[in-house]
Amino acid sequence: EDQVTQSPEALRLQEGESSSLNCSYTVSGLRGLFWYRQDPGKGPEFLFTLYSAGEEKEKERLKATLTKKESFLHITAPKPEDSATYLCAVQAGGYQKVTFGTGTKLQVIP
Amino acid sequence: DTEVTQTPKHLVMGMTNKKSLKCEQHMGHRAMYWYKQKAKKPPELMFVYSYEKLSINESVPSRFSPECPNSSLLNLHLHALQPEDSALYLCASSRQPGDNYEQYFGPGTRLTVT
């Protein structure tokens, strides 16, 4: 069965203090790994899709990377508006179902 | 435009009521999804529609009944719900069913069953 583990569960950063969130996965035949941001009481907002080991994608202060076993979401010089829960999800070959991790709740303090 | 809309935003219903949740997308996506999300948990897949046909039912109780009237609309009919069904119900869509296509989520309907 596909498994996705995110760490840490919660992260508190000072504004400007860079850090990384981890997503470890165990799937048979990874077809796509997705990163989402979710604000309280709202739907997840799509950030990135990564397809193969070595791939990297960037958007503003966020950079996502992928290896054969894990993905990292690097946050450079975060701002308070980056505070949210970040969800990782994986899709294995031949399936429509996406398996979500439990998320990392990020709080950025001014 | 990557917008998925959901109505209503909030719904309070009794255990004997019948209500419906509505989801709409105009991106030409051919896969649509219903998820249930409890507090501090990740979204949990309920149903998948591919080209307007139900392709996945994650063993959801029959008190939840999905319907896809056309390629842009997705409904979730609710009947005789239990208090433990209270949650955020999310709709999502993707360009195609199957691999590699990211899902775009709506804002959700906050359901409270009394």
mmCIF file of C-alpha atoms in Angstrom:
data_model
loop_
_atom_site.group_PDB
_atom_site.id
_atom_site.type_symbol
_atom_site.label_atom_id
_atom_site.label_comp_id
_atom_site.label_asym_id
_atom_site.label_seq_id
_atom_site.Cartn_x
_atom_site.Cartn_y
_atom_site.Cartn_z
ATOM 1 C CA GLU A 1 0.000 0.000 0.000
ATOM 2 C CA ASP A 2 1.164 3.506 -0.848
ATOM 3 C CA GLN A 3 2.463 5.457 2.140
ATOM 4 C CA VAL A 4 3.304 9.128 2.529
ATOM 5 C CA THR A 5 4.925 10.560 5.668
ATOM 6 C CA GLN A 6 5.518 14.250 6.231
ATOM 7 C CA SER A 7 7.832 15.814 8.795
ATOM 8 C CA PRO A 8 7.861 17.756 10.924
ATOM 9 C CA GLU A 9 4.192 17.839 11.937
ATOM 10 C CA ALA A 10 4.549 21.492 12.880
ATOM 11 C CA LEU A 11 7.228 24.093 12.262
ATOM 12 C CA ARG A 12 7.574 27.554 13.717
ATOM 13 C CA LEU A 13 9.947 29.949 11.972
ATOM 14 C CA GLN A 14 10.953 33.535 12.414
ATOM 15 C CA GLU A 15 10.333 35.705 9.397
ATOM 16 C CA GLY A 16 13.339 35.339 7.095
ATOM 17 C CA GLU A 17 14.464 32.036 8.635
ATOM 18 C CA SER A 18 14.765 29.518 5.793
ATOM 19 C CA SER A 19 13.918 25.838 6.304
ATOM 20 C CA SER A 20 12.738 22.659 4.578
ATOM 21 C CA LEU A 21 9.729 20.378 4.869
ATOM 22 C CA ASN A 22 10.091 16.674 4.157
ATOM 23 C CA CYS A 23 7.813 14.213 2.383
ATOM 24 C CA SER A 24 8.899 10.567 2.395
ATOM 25 C CA TYR A 25 6.986 8.130 0.239
ATOM 26 C CA THR A 26 6.687 4.429 -0.498
ATOM 27 C CA VAL A 27 4.811 3.673 -3.701
ATOM 28 C CA SER A 28 4.982 1.202 -6.550
ATOM 29 C CA GLY A 29 5.742 3.165 -9.651
ATOM 30 C CA LEU A 30 5.535 6.857 -8.781
ATOM 31 C CA ARG A 31 3.735 8.787 -11.494
ATOM 32 C CA GLY A 32 3.535 12.151 -9.801
ATOM 33 C CA LEU A 33 4.222 13.874 -6.495
ATOM 34 C CA PHE A 34 2.152 16.944 -5.700
ATOM 35 C CA TRP A 35 2.581 19.744 -3.185
ATOM 36 C CA TYR A 36 -0.402 21.722 -1.941
ATOM 37 C CA ARG A 37 -0.872 24.588 0.478
ATOM 38 C CA GLN A 38 -3.989 24.671 2.643
ATOM 39 C CA ASP A 39 -5.221 27.585 4.728
ATOM 40 C CA PRO A 40 -7.609 26.859 7.622
ATOM 41 C CA GLY A 41 -11.144 26.059 6.486
ATOM 42 C CA LYS A 42 -10.245 26.292 2.785
ATOM 43 C CA GLY A 43 -9.491 23.848 -0.006
ATOM 44 C CA PRO A 44 -5.915 22.865 -0.855
ATOM 45 C CA GLU A 45 -4.183 25.153 -3.330
ATOM 46 C CA PHE A 46 -2.005 23.428 -5.920
ATOM 47 C CA LEU A 47 1.682 24.392 -5.832
ATOM 48 C CA PHE A 48 3.858 21.902 -7.755
ATOM 49 C CA THR A 49 3.953 18.579 -9.562
ATOM 50 C CA LEU A 50 7.197 16.585 -9.687
ATOM 51 C CA TYR A 51 7.487 13.551 -11.925
ATOM 52 C CA SER A 52 10.993 12.104 -11.670
ATOM 53 C CA ALA A 53 13.995 12.022 -9.367
ATOM 54 C CA GLY A 54 16.230 15.043 -9.792
ATOM 55 C CA GLU A 55 13.424 17.340 -10.837
ATOM 56 C CA GLU A 56 13.112 20.754 -9.187
ATOM 57 C CA LYS A 57 10.441 23.448 -9.400
ATOM 58 C CA GLU A 58 10.311 26.950 -7.963
ATOM 59 C CA LYS A 59 7.642 29.499 -7.219
ATOM 60 C CA GLU A 60 8.460 32.698 -5.381
ATOM 61 C CA ARG A 61 9.999 31.660 -2.028
ATOM 62 C CA LEU A 62 9.232 27.956 -2.508
ATOM 63 C CA LYS A 63 11.352 25.304 -4.171
ATOM 64 C CA ALA A 64 10.361 21.650 -4.438
ATOM 65 C CA THR A 65 12.819 18.836 -5.103
ATOM 66 C CA LEU A 66 12.398 15.100 -5.636
ATOM 67 C CA THR A 67 14.548 12.024 -5.034
ATOM 68 C CA LYS A 68 13.603 8.361 -5.372
ATOM 69 C CA LYS A 69 12.412 8.218 -1.759
ATOM 70 C CA GLU A 70 11.488 11.724 -0.710
ATOM 71 C CA SER A 71 10.638 15.251 -1.654
ATOM 72 C CA PHE A 72 11.601 18.487 0.028
ATOM 73 C CA LEU A 73 9.811 21.800 0.028
ATOM 74 C CA HIS A 74 12.393 24.487 0.702
ATOM 75 C CA ILE A 75 11.135 27.821 1.968
ATOM 76 C CA THR A 76 13.564 30.703 1.564
ATOM 77 C CA ALA A 77 13.182 33.820 3.713
ATOM 78 C CA PRO A 78 9.565 33.041 4.642
ATOM 79 C CA LYS A 79 6.998 35.718 5.370
ATOM 80 C CA PRO A 80 4.000 35.529 7.743
ATOM 81 C CA GLU A 81 1.697 35.018 4.739
ATOM 82 C CA ASP A 82 3.458 31.705 4.070
ATOM 83 C CA SER A 83 1.851 30.343 7.247
ATOM 84 C CA ALA A 84 -0.359 27.394 6.242
ATOM 85 C CA THR A 85 -0.469 23.613 6.228
ATOM 86 C CA TYR A 86 1.596 22.118 3.408
ATOM 87 C CA LEU A 87 0.358 18.802 2.044
ATOM 88 C CA CYS A 88 2.280 16.312 -0.053
ATOM 89 C CA ALA A 89 0.450 13.746 -2.190
ATOM 90 C CA VAL A 90 1.583 10.918 -4.454
ATOM 91 C CA GLN A 91 0.011 9.100 -7.353
ATOM 92 C CA ALA A 92 1.127 5.618 -8.357
ATOM 93 C CA GLY A 93 0.966 4.255 -11.855
ATOM 94 C CA GLY A 94 -2.376 3.183 -13.230
ATOM 95 C CA TYR A 95 -4.453 4.626 -10.430
ATOM 96 C CA GLN A 96 -6.634 7.690 -10.222
ATOM 97 C CA LYS A 97 -6.303 7.796 -6.468
ATOM 98 C CA VAL A 98 -3.915 10.249 -4.859
ATOM 99 C CA THR A 99 -2.539 9.443 -1.392
ATOM 100 C CA PHE A 100 -2.035 12.441 0.876
ATOM 101 C CA GLY A 101 0.402 12.869 3.725
ATOM 102 C CA THR A 102 -0.818 14.314 7.021
ATOM 103 C CA GLY A 103 0.797 17.673 6.320
ATOM 104 C CA THR A 104 3.197 20.088 7.975
ATOM 105 C CA LYS A 105 1.682 23.075 9.720
ATOM 106 C CA LEU A 106 3.975 26.036 9.175
ATOM 107 C CA GLN A 107 3.809 29.174 11.285
ATOM 108 C CA VAL A 108 5.984 32.168 10.376
ATOM 109 C CA ILE A 109 6.361 34.714 13.151
ATOM 110 C CA PRO A 110 6.956 38.401 12.258
ATOM 111 C CA ASP B 1 -8.510 30.045 -14.700
ATOM 112 C CA THR B 2 -8.241 27.158 -12.261
ATOM 113 C CA GLU B 3 -11.408 27.748 -10.297
ATOM 114 C CA VAL B 4 -13.633 25.120 -8.805
ATOM 115 C CA THR B 5 -16.724 26.492 -7.078
ATOM 116 C CA GLN B 6 -18.750 24.815 -4.356
ATOM 117 C CA THR B 7 -22.097 25.654 -2.824
ATOM 118 C CA PRO B 8 -23.154 26.104 -0.147
ATOM 119 C CA LYS B 9 -20.155 27.271 1.914
ATOM 120 C CA HIS B 10 -21.781 26.107 5.125
ATOM 121 C CA LEU B 11 -24.577 23.633 5.757
ATOM 122 C CA VAL B 12 -26.252 22.565 8.976
ATOM 123 C CA MET B 13 -28.621 19.635 8.717
ATOM 124 C CA GLY B 14 -30.468 17.272 10.986
ATOM 125 C CA MET B 15 -30.094 13.524 10.811
ATOM 126 C CA THR B 16 -33.417 13.127 8.993
ATOM 127 C CA ASN B 17 -32.830 15.831 6.400
ATOM 128 C CA LYS B 18 -32.004 15.466 2.734
ATOM 129 C CA LYS B 19 -29.609 18.000 1.253
ATOM 130 C CA SER B 20 -27.224 18.314 -1.682
ATOM 131 C CA LEU B 21 -23.775 19.764 -2.202
ATOM 132 C CA LYS B 22 -22.901 21.240 -5.565
ATOM 133 C CA CYS B 23 -19.581 21.579 -7.371
ATOM 134 C CA GLU B 24 -18.849 23.261 -10.684
ATOM 135 C CA GLN B 25 -15.806 23.719 -12.900
ATOM 136 C CA HIS B 26 -15.445 25.316 -16.321
ATOM 137 C CA MET B 27 -11.896 24.263 -17.121
ATOM 138 C CA GLY B 28 -12.919 21.408 -19.392
ATOM 139 C CA HIS B 29 -11.642 18.878 -16.875
ATOM 140 C CA ARG B 30 -12.896 15.327 -17.389
ATOM 141 C CA ALA B 31 -12.225 13.940 -13.909
ATOM 142 C CA MET B 32 -13.991 15.143 -10.777
ATOM 143 C CA TYR B 33 -13.588 14.074 -7.159
ATOM 144 C CA TRP B 34 -15.278 14.259 -3.793
ATOM 145 C CA TYR B 35 -13.162 14.297 -0.641
ATOM 146 C CA LYS B 36 -14.020 14.446 3.043
ATOM 147 C CA GLN B 37 -11.661 16.214 5.433
ATOM 148 C CA LYS B 38 -11.846 16.099 9.203
ATOM 149 C CA ALA B 39 -10.023 18.628 11.363
ATOM 150 C CA LYS B 40 -6.212 18.292 11.301
ATOM 151 C CA LYS B 41 -6.410 15.350 8.882
ATOM 152 C CA PRO B 42 -5.594 15.129 5.168
ATOM 153 C CA PRO B 43 -8.359 14.930 2.565
ATOM 154 C CA GLU B 44 -9.872 11.466 2.296
ATOM 155 C CA LEU B 45 -11.074 10.341 -1.130
ATOM 156 C CA MET B 46 -14.750 9.394 -1.430
ATOM 157 C CA PHE B 47 -15.621 9.227 -5.138
ATOM 158 C CA VAL B 48 -14.045 9.722 -8.549
ATOM 159 C CA TYR B 49 -15.902 10.469 -11.774
ATOM 160 C CA SER B 50 -14.129 9.953 -15.092
ATOM 161 C CA TYR B 51 -15.875 11.269 -18.199
ATOM 162 C CA GLU B 52 -19.095 11.624 -16.168
ATOM 163 C CA LYS B 53 -19.044 7.998 -15.036
ATOM 164 C CA LEU B 54 -18.383 6.836 -11.493
ATOM 165 C CA SER B 55 -15.009 5.095 -11.554
ATOM 166 C CA ILE B 56 -14.057 4.902 -7.868
ATOM 167 C CA ASN B 57 -16.205 4.550 -4.767
ATOM 168 C CA GLU B 58 -14.020 4.246 -1.685
ATOM 169 C CA SER B 59 -16.574 2.118 0.179
ATOM 170 C CA VAL B 60 -18.567 5.177 1.125
ATOM 171 C CA PRO B 61 -21.859 4.572 3.017
ATOM 172 C CA SER B 62 -24.990 4.760 0.870
ATOM 173 C CA ARG B 63 -26.224 7.811 2.761
ATOM 174 C CA PHE B 64 -23.820 9.679 0.440
ATOM 175 C CA SER B 65 -24.947 9.553 -3.186
ATOM 176 C CA PRO B 66 -22.867 11.216 -5.907
ATOM 177 C CA GLU B 67 -24.169 12.402 -9.239
ATOM 178 C CA CYS B 68 -22.464 13.886 -12.284
ATOM 179 C CA PRO B 69 -25.157 15.457 -14.516
ATOM 180 C CA ASN B 70 -22.623 16.756 -17.052
ATOM 181 C CA SER B 71 -18.903 17.332 -17.476
ATOM 182 C CA SER B 72 -18.975 20.589 -15.492
ATOM 183 C CA LEU B 73 -21.171 19.640 -12.563
ATOM 184 C CA LEU B 74 -20.836 17.284 -9.640
ATOM 185 C CA ASN B 75 -23.387 16.823 -6.876
ATOM 186 C CA LEU B 76 -23.279 14.977 -3.586
ATOM 187 C CA HIS B 77 -26.698 14.046 -2.222
ATOM 188 C CA LEU B 78 -26.909 13.583 1.529
ATOM 189 C CA HIS B 79 -29.573 11.637 3.419
ATOM 190 C CA ALA B 80 -29.866 10.389 6.982
ATOM 191 C CA LEU B 81 -26.384 11.504 7.947
ATOM 192 C CA GLN B 82 -24.773 10.913 11.330
ATOM 193 C CA PRO B 83 -23.039 13.508 13.527
ATOM 194 C CA GLU B 84 -19.689 11.874 12.695
ATOM 195 C CA ASP B 85 -20.239 12.889 9.069
ATOM 196 C CA SER B 86 -19.634 16.496 10.056
ATOM 197 C CA ALA B 87 -16.563 17.620 8.110
ATOM 198 C CA LEU B 88 -15.275 19.814 5.301
ATOM 199 C CA TYR B 89 -16.373 18.338 1.965
ATOM 200 C CA LEU B 90 -14.057 19.161 -0.884
ATOM 201 C CA CYS B 91 -14.593 18.868 -4.599
ATOM 202 C CA ALA B 92 -11.668 18.685 -6.998
ATOM 203 C CA SER B 93 -11.114 18.294 -10.726
ATOM 204 C CA SER B 94 -8.248 17.319 -12.994
ATOM 205 C CA ARG B 95 -7.702 17.617 -16.728
ATOM 206 C CA GLN B 96 -7.893 13.879 -17.326
ATOM 207 C CA PRO B 97 -8.411 10.831 -15.172
ATOM 208 C CA GLY B 98 -5.336 8.790 -14.412
ATOM 209 C CA ASP B 99 -1.716 9.657 -13.994
ATOM 210 C CA ASN B 100 0.149 12.857 -13.673
ATOM 211 C CA TYR B 101 -2.647 15.374 -13.620
ATOM 212 C CA GLU B 102 -2.780 17.672 -10.656
ATOM 213 C CA GLN B 103 -6.113 18.189 -8.970
ATOM 214 C CA TYR B 104 -7.603 21.611 -8.388
ATOM 215 C CA PHE B 105 -9.732 21.944 -5.295
ATOM 216 C CA GLY B 106 -12.744 24.049 -4.491
ATOM 217 C CA PRO B 107 -13.096 25.991 -1.229
ATOM 218 C CA GLY B 108 -15.195 23.267 0.351
ATOM 219 C CA THR B 109 -18.548 23.000 2.111
ATOM 220 C CA ARG B 110 -18.423 22.956 5.904
ATOM 221 C CA LEU B 111 -21.102 20.431 6.921
ATOM 222 C CA THR B 112 -22.461 20.127 10.436
ATOM 223 C CA VAL B 113 -24.880 17.296 11.250
ATOM 224 C CA THR B 114 -26.959 17.869 14.375
#
